[in-house]
Coordinates of C-alpha atoms in Angstrom, one line a residue:
X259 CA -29.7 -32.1 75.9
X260 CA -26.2 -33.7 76.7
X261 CA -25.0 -31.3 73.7
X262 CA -26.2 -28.7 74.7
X263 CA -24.8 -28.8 78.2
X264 CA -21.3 -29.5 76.8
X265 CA -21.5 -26.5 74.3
X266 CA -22.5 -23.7 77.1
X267 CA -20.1 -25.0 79.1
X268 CA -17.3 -24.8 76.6
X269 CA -18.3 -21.3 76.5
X270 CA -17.8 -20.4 79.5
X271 CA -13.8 -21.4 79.4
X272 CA -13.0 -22.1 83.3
X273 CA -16.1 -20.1 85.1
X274 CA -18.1 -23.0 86.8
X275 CA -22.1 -22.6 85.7
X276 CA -24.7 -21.8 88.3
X277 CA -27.6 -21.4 86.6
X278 CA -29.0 -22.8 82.9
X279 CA -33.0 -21.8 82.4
X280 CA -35.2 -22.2 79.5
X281 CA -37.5 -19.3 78.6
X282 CA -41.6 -19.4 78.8
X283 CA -41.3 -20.5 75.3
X284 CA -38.2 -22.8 76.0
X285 CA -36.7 -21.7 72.5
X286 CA -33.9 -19.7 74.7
X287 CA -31.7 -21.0 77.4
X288 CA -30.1 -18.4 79.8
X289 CA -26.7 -19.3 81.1
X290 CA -25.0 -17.6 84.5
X291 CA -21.5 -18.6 85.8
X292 CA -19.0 -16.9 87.9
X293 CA -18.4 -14.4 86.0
X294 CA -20.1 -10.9 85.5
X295 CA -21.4 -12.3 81.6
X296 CA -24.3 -13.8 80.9
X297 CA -25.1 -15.9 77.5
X298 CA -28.4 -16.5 75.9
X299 CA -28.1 -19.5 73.6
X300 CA -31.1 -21.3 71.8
X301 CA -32.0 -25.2 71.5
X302 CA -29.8 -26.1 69.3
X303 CA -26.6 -24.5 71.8
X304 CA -26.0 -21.4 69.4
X305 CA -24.7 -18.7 71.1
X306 CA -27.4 -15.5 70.6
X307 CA -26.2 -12.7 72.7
X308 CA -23.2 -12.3 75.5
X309 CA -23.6 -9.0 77.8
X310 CA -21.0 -6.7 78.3
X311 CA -18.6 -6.5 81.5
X312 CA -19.0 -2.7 83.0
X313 CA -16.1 -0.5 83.9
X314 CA -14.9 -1.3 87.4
X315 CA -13.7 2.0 88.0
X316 CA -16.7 3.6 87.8
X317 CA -18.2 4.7 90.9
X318 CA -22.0 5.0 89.9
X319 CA -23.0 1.4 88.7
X320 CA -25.7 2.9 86.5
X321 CA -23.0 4.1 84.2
X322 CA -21.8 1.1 83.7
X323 CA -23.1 -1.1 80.4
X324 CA -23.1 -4.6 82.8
X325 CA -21.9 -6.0 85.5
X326 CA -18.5 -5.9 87.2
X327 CA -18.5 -8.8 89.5
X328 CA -20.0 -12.2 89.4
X329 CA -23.6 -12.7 88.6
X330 CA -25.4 -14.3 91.5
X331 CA -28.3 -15.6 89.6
X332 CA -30.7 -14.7 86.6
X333 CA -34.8 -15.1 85.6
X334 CA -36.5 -15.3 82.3
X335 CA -39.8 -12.5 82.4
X336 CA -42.6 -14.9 82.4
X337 CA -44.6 -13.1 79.7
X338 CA -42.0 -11.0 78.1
X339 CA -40.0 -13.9 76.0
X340 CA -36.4 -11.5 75.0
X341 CA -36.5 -10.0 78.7
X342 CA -34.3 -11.5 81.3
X343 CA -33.5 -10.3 85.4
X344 CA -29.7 -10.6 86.5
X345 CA -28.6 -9.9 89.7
X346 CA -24.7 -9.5 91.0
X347 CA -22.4 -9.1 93.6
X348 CA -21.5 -5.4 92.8
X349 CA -24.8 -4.5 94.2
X350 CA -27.1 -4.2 91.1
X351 CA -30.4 -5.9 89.8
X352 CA -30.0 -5.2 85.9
X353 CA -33.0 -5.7 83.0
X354 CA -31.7 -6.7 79.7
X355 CA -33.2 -7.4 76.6
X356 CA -32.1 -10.2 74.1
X357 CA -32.1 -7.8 70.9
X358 CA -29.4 -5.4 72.8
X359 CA -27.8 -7.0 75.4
X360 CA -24.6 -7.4 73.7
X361 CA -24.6 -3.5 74.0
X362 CA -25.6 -2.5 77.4
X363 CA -28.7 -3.2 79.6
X364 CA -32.7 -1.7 79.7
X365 CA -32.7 -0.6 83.3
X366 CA -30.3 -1.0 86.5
X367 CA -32.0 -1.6 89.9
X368 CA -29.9 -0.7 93.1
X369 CA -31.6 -2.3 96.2
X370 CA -30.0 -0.5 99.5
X371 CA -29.2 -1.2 102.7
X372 CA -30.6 0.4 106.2
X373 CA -29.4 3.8 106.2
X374 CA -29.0 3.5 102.2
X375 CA -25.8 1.9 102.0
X376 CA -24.7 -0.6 99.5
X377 CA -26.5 -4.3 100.0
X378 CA -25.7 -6.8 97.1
X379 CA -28.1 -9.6 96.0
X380 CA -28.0 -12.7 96.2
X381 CA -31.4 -14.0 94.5
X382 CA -33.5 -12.5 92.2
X383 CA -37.2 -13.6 90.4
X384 CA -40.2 -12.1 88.3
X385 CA -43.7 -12.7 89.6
X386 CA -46.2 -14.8 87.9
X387 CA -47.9 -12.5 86.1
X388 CA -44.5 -10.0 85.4
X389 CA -45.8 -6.8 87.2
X390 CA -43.3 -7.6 90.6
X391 CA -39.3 -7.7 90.3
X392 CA -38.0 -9.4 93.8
X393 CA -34.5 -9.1 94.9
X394 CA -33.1 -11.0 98.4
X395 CA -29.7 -9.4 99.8
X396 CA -27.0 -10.2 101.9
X397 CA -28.3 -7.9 105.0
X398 CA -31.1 -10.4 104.7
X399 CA -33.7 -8.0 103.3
X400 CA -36.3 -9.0 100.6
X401 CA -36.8 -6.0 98.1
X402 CA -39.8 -5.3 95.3
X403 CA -39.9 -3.1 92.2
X404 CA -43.2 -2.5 90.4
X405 CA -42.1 -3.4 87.2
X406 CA -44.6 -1.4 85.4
X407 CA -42.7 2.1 87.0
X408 CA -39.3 3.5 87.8
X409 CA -36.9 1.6 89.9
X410 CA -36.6 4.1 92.4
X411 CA -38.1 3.3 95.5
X412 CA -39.3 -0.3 96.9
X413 CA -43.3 -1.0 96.5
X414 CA -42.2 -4.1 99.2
X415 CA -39.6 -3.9 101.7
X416 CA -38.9 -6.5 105.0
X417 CA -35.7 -5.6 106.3
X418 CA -34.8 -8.7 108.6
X419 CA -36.5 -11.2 106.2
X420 CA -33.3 -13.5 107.0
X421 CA -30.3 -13.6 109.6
X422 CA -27.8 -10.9 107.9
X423 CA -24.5 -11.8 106.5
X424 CA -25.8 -14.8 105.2
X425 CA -26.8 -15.7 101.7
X426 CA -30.8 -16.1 100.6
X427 CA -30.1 -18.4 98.1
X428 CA -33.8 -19.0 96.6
X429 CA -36.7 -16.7 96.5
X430 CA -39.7 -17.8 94.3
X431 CA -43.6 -16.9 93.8
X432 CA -46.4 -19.3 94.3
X433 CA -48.4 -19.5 90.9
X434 CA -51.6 -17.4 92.3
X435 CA -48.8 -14.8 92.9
X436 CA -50.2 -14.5 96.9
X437 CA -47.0 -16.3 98.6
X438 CA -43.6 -16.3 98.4
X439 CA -40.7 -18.8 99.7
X440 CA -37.1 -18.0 100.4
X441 CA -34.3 -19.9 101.0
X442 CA -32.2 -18.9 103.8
X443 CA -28.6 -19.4 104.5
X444 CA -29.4 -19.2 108.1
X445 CA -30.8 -23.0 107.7
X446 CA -34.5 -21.6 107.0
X447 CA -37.2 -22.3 105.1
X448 CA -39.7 -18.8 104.8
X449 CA -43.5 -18.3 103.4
X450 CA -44.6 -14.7 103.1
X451 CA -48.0 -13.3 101.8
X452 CA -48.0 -10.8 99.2
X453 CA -50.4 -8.7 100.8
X454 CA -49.4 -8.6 104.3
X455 CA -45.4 -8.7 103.4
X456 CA -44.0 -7.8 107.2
X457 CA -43.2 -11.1 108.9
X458 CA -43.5 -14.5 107.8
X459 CA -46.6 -16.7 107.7
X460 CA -44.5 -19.9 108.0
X461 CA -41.0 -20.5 109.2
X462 CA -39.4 -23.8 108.9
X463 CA -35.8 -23.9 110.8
X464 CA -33.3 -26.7 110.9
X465 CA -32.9 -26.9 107.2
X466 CA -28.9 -26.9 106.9
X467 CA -27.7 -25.2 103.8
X468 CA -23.9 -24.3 103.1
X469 CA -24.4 -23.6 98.7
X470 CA -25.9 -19.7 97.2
X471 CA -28.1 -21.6 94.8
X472 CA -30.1 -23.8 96.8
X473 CA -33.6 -23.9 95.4
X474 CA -37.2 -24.1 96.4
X475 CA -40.3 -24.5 94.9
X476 CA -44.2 -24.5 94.8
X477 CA -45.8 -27.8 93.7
X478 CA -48.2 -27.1 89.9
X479 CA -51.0 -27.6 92.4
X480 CA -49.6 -24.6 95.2
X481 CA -50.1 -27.0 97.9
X482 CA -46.3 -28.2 98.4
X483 CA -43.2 -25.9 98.9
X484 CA -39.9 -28.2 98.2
X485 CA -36.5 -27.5 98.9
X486 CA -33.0 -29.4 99.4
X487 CA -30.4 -29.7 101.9
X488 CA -27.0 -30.0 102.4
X489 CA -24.8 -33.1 104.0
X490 CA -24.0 -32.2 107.7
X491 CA -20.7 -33.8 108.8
X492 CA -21.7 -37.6 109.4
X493 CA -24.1 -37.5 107.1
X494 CA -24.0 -39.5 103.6
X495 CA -27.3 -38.9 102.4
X496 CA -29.1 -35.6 100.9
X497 CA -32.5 -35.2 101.8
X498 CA -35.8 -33.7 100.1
X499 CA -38.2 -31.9 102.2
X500 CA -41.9 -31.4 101.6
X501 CA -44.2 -29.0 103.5
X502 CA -47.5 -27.8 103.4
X503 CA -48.6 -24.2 102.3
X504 CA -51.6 -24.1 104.1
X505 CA -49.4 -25.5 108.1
X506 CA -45.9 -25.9 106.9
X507 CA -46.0 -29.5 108.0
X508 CA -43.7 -31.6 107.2
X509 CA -45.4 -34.3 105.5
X510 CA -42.4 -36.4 103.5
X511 CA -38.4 -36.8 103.8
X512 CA -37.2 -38.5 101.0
X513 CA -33.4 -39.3 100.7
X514 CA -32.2 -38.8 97.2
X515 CA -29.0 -39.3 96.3
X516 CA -25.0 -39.7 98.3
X517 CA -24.7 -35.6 98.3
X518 CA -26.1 -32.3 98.3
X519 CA -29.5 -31.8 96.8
X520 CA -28.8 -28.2 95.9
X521 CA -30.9 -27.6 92.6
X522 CA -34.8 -28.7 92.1
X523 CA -37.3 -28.1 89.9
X524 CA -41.1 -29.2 89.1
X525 CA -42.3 -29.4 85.5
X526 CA -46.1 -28.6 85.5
X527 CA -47.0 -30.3 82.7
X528 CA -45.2 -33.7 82.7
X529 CA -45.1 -33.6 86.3
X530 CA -41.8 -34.8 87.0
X531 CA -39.3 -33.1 89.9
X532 CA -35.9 -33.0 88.6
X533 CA -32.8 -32.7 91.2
X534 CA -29.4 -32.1 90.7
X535 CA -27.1 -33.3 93.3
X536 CA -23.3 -31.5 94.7
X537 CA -22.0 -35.6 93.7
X538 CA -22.6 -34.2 89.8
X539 CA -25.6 -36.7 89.7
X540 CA -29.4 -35.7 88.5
X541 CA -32.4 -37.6 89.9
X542 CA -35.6 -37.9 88.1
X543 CA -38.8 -38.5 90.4
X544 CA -41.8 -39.5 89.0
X545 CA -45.5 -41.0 89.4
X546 CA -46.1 -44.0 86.9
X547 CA -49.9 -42.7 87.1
X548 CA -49.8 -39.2 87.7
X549 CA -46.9 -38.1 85.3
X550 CA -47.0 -37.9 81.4
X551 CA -44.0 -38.6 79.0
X552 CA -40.0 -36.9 80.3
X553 CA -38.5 -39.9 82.4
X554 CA -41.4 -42.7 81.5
X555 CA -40.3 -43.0 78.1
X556 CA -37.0 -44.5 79.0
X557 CA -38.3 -46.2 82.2
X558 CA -41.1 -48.0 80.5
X559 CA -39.0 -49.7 78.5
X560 CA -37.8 -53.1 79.8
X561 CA -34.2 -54.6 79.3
X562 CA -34.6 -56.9 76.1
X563 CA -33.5 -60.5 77.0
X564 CA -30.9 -62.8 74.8
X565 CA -33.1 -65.4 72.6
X566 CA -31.0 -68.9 73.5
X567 CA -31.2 -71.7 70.8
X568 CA -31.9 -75.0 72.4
X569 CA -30.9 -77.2 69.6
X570 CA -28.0 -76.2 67.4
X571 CA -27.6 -77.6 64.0
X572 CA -24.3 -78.1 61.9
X573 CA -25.2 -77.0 58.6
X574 CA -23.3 -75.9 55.9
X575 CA -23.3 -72.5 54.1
X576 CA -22.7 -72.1 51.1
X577 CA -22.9 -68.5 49.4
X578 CA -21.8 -67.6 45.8
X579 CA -20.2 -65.4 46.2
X580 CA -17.6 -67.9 47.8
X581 CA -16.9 -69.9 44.3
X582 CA -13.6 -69.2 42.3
X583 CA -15.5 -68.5 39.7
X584 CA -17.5 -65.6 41.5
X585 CA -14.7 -64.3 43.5
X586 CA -13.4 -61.1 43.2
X587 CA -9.8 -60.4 42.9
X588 CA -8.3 -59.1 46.4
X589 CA -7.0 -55.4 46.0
X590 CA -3.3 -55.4 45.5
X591 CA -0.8 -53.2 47.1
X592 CA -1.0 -49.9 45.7
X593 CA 3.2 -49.6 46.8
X594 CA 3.8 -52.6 44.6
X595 CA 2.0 -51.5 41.7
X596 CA 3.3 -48.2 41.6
X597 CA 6.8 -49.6 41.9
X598 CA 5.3 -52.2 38.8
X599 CA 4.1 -49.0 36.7
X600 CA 7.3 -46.9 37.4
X601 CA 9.1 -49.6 35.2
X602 CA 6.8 -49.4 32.5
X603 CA 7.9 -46.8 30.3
X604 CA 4.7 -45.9 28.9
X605 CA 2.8 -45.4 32.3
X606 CA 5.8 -43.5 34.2
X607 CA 5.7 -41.4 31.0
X608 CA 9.5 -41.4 30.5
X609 CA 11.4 -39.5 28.4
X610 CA 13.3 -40.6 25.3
X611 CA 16.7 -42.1 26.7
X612 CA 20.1 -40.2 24.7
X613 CA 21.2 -41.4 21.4
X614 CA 24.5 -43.1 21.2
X615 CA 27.1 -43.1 18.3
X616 CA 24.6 -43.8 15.4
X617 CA 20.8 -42.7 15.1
X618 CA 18.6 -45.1 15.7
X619 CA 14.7 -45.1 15.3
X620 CA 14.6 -42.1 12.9
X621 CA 16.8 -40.5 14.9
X622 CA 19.9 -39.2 13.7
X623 CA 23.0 -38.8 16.3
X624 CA 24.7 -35.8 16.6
X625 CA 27.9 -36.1 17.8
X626 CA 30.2 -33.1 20.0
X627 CA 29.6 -32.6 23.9
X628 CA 29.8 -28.5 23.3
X629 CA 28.0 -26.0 21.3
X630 CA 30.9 -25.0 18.9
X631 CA 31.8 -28.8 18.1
X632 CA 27.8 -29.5 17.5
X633 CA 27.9 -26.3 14.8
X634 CA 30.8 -27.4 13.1
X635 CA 29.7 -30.9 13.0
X636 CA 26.2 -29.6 11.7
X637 CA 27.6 -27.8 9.2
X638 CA 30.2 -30.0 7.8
X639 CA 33.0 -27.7 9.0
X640 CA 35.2 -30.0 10.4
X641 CA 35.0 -33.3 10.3
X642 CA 34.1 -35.6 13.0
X643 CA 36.9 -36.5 15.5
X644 CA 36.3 -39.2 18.0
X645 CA 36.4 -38.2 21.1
X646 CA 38.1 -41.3 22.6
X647 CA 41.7 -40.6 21.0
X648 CA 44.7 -40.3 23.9
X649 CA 45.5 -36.8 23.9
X650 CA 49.5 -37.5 24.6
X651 CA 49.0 -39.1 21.2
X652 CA 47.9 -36.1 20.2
X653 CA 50.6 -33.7 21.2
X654 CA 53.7 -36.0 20.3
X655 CA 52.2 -35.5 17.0
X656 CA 53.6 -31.6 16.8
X657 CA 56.3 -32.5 18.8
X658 CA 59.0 -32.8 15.9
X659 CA 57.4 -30.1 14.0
X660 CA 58.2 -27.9 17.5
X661 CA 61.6 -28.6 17.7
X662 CA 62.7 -28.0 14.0
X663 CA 60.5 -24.9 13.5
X664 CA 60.7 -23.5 17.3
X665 CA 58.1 -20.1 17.1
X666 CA 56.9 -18.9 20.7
X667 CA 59.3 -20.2 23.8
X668 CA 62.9 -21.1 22.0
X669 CA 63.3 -17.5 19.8
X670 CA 63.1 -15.7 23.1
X671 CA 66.3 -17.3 25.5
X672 CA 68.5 -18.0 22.0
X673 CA 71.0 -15.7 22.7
X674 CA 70.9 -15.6 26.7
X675 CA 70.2 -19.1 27.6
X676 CA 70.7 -21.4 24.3
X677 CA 71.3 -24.2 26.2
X678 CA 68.0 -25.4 27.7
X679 CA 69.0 -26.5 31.5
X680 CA 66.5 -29.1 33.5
X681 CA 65.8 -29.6 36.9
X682 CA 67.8 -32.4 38.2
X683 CA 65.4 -35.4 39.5
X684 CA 66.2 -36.1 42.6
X685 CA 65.3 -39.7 44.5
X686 CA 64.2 -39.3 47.6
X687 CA 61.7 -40.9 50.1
X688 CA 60.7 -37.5 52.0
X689 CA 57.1 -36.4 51.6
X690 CA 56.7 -33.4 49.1
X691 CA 56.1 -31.1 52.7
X692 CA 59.2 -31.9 54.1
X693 CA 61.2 -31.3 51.0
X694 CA 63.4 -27.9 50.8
X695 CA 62.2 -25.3 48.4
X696 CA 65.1 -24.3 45.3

């Protein structure tokens, strides 16, 4: 479950969530935040479907293909499992199935002020059995659509069902589908009957409520209606109130919890009333006798104690695994032994090292440091010179042969300059920069 919260509401980016409700089969959970998309996920916190946003600049809100303000709050149908009821503040009840939501919705509902002007709503429910689709507004009217026909006209209307300008935060059918309770902003607490739907059976006052998602509820047995309320300044703790269908008594006050008790609801089968505080804390309440399985499998269970040892014994352990002989060599450090194996030559795999003057190995030298010396040498063209003889050497070799048998420079200045004239060398200490230019 913790999981699952923290997938939807990485999903949702920034947009704070409102509302998270498993379906009647619970395989689907339906997320609502501030923000006109709703996502359908399933157990495991896979996203299934995410409606559209509508174009804002339409006019008619039943051309649009979703909403275009924030959603306000969202039901499952209670025998339809892929239908779903979303209401919004841009004055529209829309009816979407899972299969095509992510292309536009199944009908729009437009409940209407006095006078038909715009109203927008701010709670919205199915009936028990399906066949009802409620709406409570912000003029403090409660509205009903059959759902079985076209959502044209109201089959129940009560126009000053709360104070208007305020914010019905709750409205919810009983499970014989005769009564239903709404949650005022106007610090009420209303029960209206089904069949006489013009003024209030039961009115509980004094309820302070200052959140749009306050909830209350009907008890599995239909003899309780529930709801929260808010701190008042002073205040520390958040209260739980109980009353009686039948008198609207108020037969228990329970504190819950250092904040607002804004969200509630009753399991009928386990029996358990889960509440979820404006501190970010969720309360479990439970009957040990009355409730099956949910919080009592965790509660049950009792804090397991330390075992102390009264006598302590100093005996030695021995293990085999502890002799020299059974010890396993300790892992070396892989940077020394790849330092170790890049000295090896056969494990760093390195290449055959240059020959020097004479083969060795079955190697034969071949001597020359260019192409044209290597071919000669090869091919017995010229015979090998060593390559460490003085080149001066080399040139004072020709030098006598040059002067007695002059060919290239000499021929050309012997009639114009026959007498070969030198630069004079001159001592000096200047630095070659400094030094005039001949």
């Amino acid at each position: 479950m913790r999981q699952l919260i923290i997938v939807i509401s990485a999903t949702f980016m920034c947009n704070p969530i409102t509302s998270a409700q498993y379906s009647s089969t619970g395989d689907r959970v339906l997320a609502t935040s501030g923000s006109p998309k709703v996502k359908v996920f399933d157990r495991d916190g896979v996203e299934l479907c995410e409606t559209l946003r509508g174009d804002m600049y339409l006019v008619d809100m039943k051309r649009t293909k979703g909403h275009v303000a924030g959603v306000s709050g969202a039901a499952w149908h209670p025998k339809i499992k892929e239908e779903f009821l979303t209401c919004a503040s841009d004055g529209t009840c829309r009816i979407w199935h899972v299969d095509d939501a992510a292309k536009s919705q199944r009908h729009v509902v437009k409940p209407r002020a006095m006078g038909g002007l715009k109203t927008h709503p701010s709670a919205c429910t199915y009936s028990r059995d399906g066949h009802l689709v409620a709406a409570a507004c912000t003029d403090g009217s409660l509205q009903m659509w059959d759902h079985r026909k076209a959502y044209v006209s109201t089959t129940m209307l009560v126009r000053d069902g709360h104070q208007r300008g305020t914010e019905t935060s709750s409205i919810v059918f009983s499970y014989d589908n005769v009564s239903v309770a709404t949650r005022g902003g106007d610090e009420t607490l209303k029960l209206w009957d089904v069949r006489q739907f013009r003024k209030p059976v039961h009115n509980a006052s004094g309820l302070f409520n200052k959140f749009p998602m306050t909830d209350c509820l009907f008890s599995p047995n239909d003899q309780l209606v529930v709801t929260g309320t808010s701190l008042e300044r002073g205040e520390t703790l958040g209260q739980l109130h109980f009353f009686l269908r039948s008198t609207f008594e108020k037969v228990a006050q329970l504190p819950v919890a250092e904040g607002h008790v804004i969200r509630a609801v009753w399991h009928p089968r386990i029996n358990q009333l889960l509440l979820g505080c404006g501190s970010g804390v969720c309360k479990v309440l439970y009957d040990p006798d009355k409730s099956h399985r949910g919080a009592l499998l965790c509660a049950g269970k009792k804090k397991s104690k330390s075992k102390q040892m009264d006598v302590v014994m100093n005996t030695q352990v021995i293990t085999p695994h502890a002799l020299p002989m059974f010890r396993e060599p300790r892992a070396r450090s892989t940077h020394k032994q790849a330092e170790k194996a890049r000295q090896d030559p056969k494990k760093s795999r390195r290449p055959d090292l240059p020959q020097g003057k004479s083969g060795t190995g079955g190697r034969v030298a071949v001597g020359g440091s260019t192409m044209a010396s290597y071919i000669m040498r090869t091919l017995g063209v010229e015979a090998k010179k060593r390559e460490e003889g003085d080149p001066r050497e080399a040139l004072l070799k020709h030098a006598k042969e040059a002067a007695e048998n002059p060919y290239w420079v000499t021929p050309a200045y012997a009639k114009t300059q026959p007498k070969q004239i030198f630069q004079p060398v001159e001592n000096s200490d200047e630095p070659d920069s400094k030094k005039r230019k001949t």
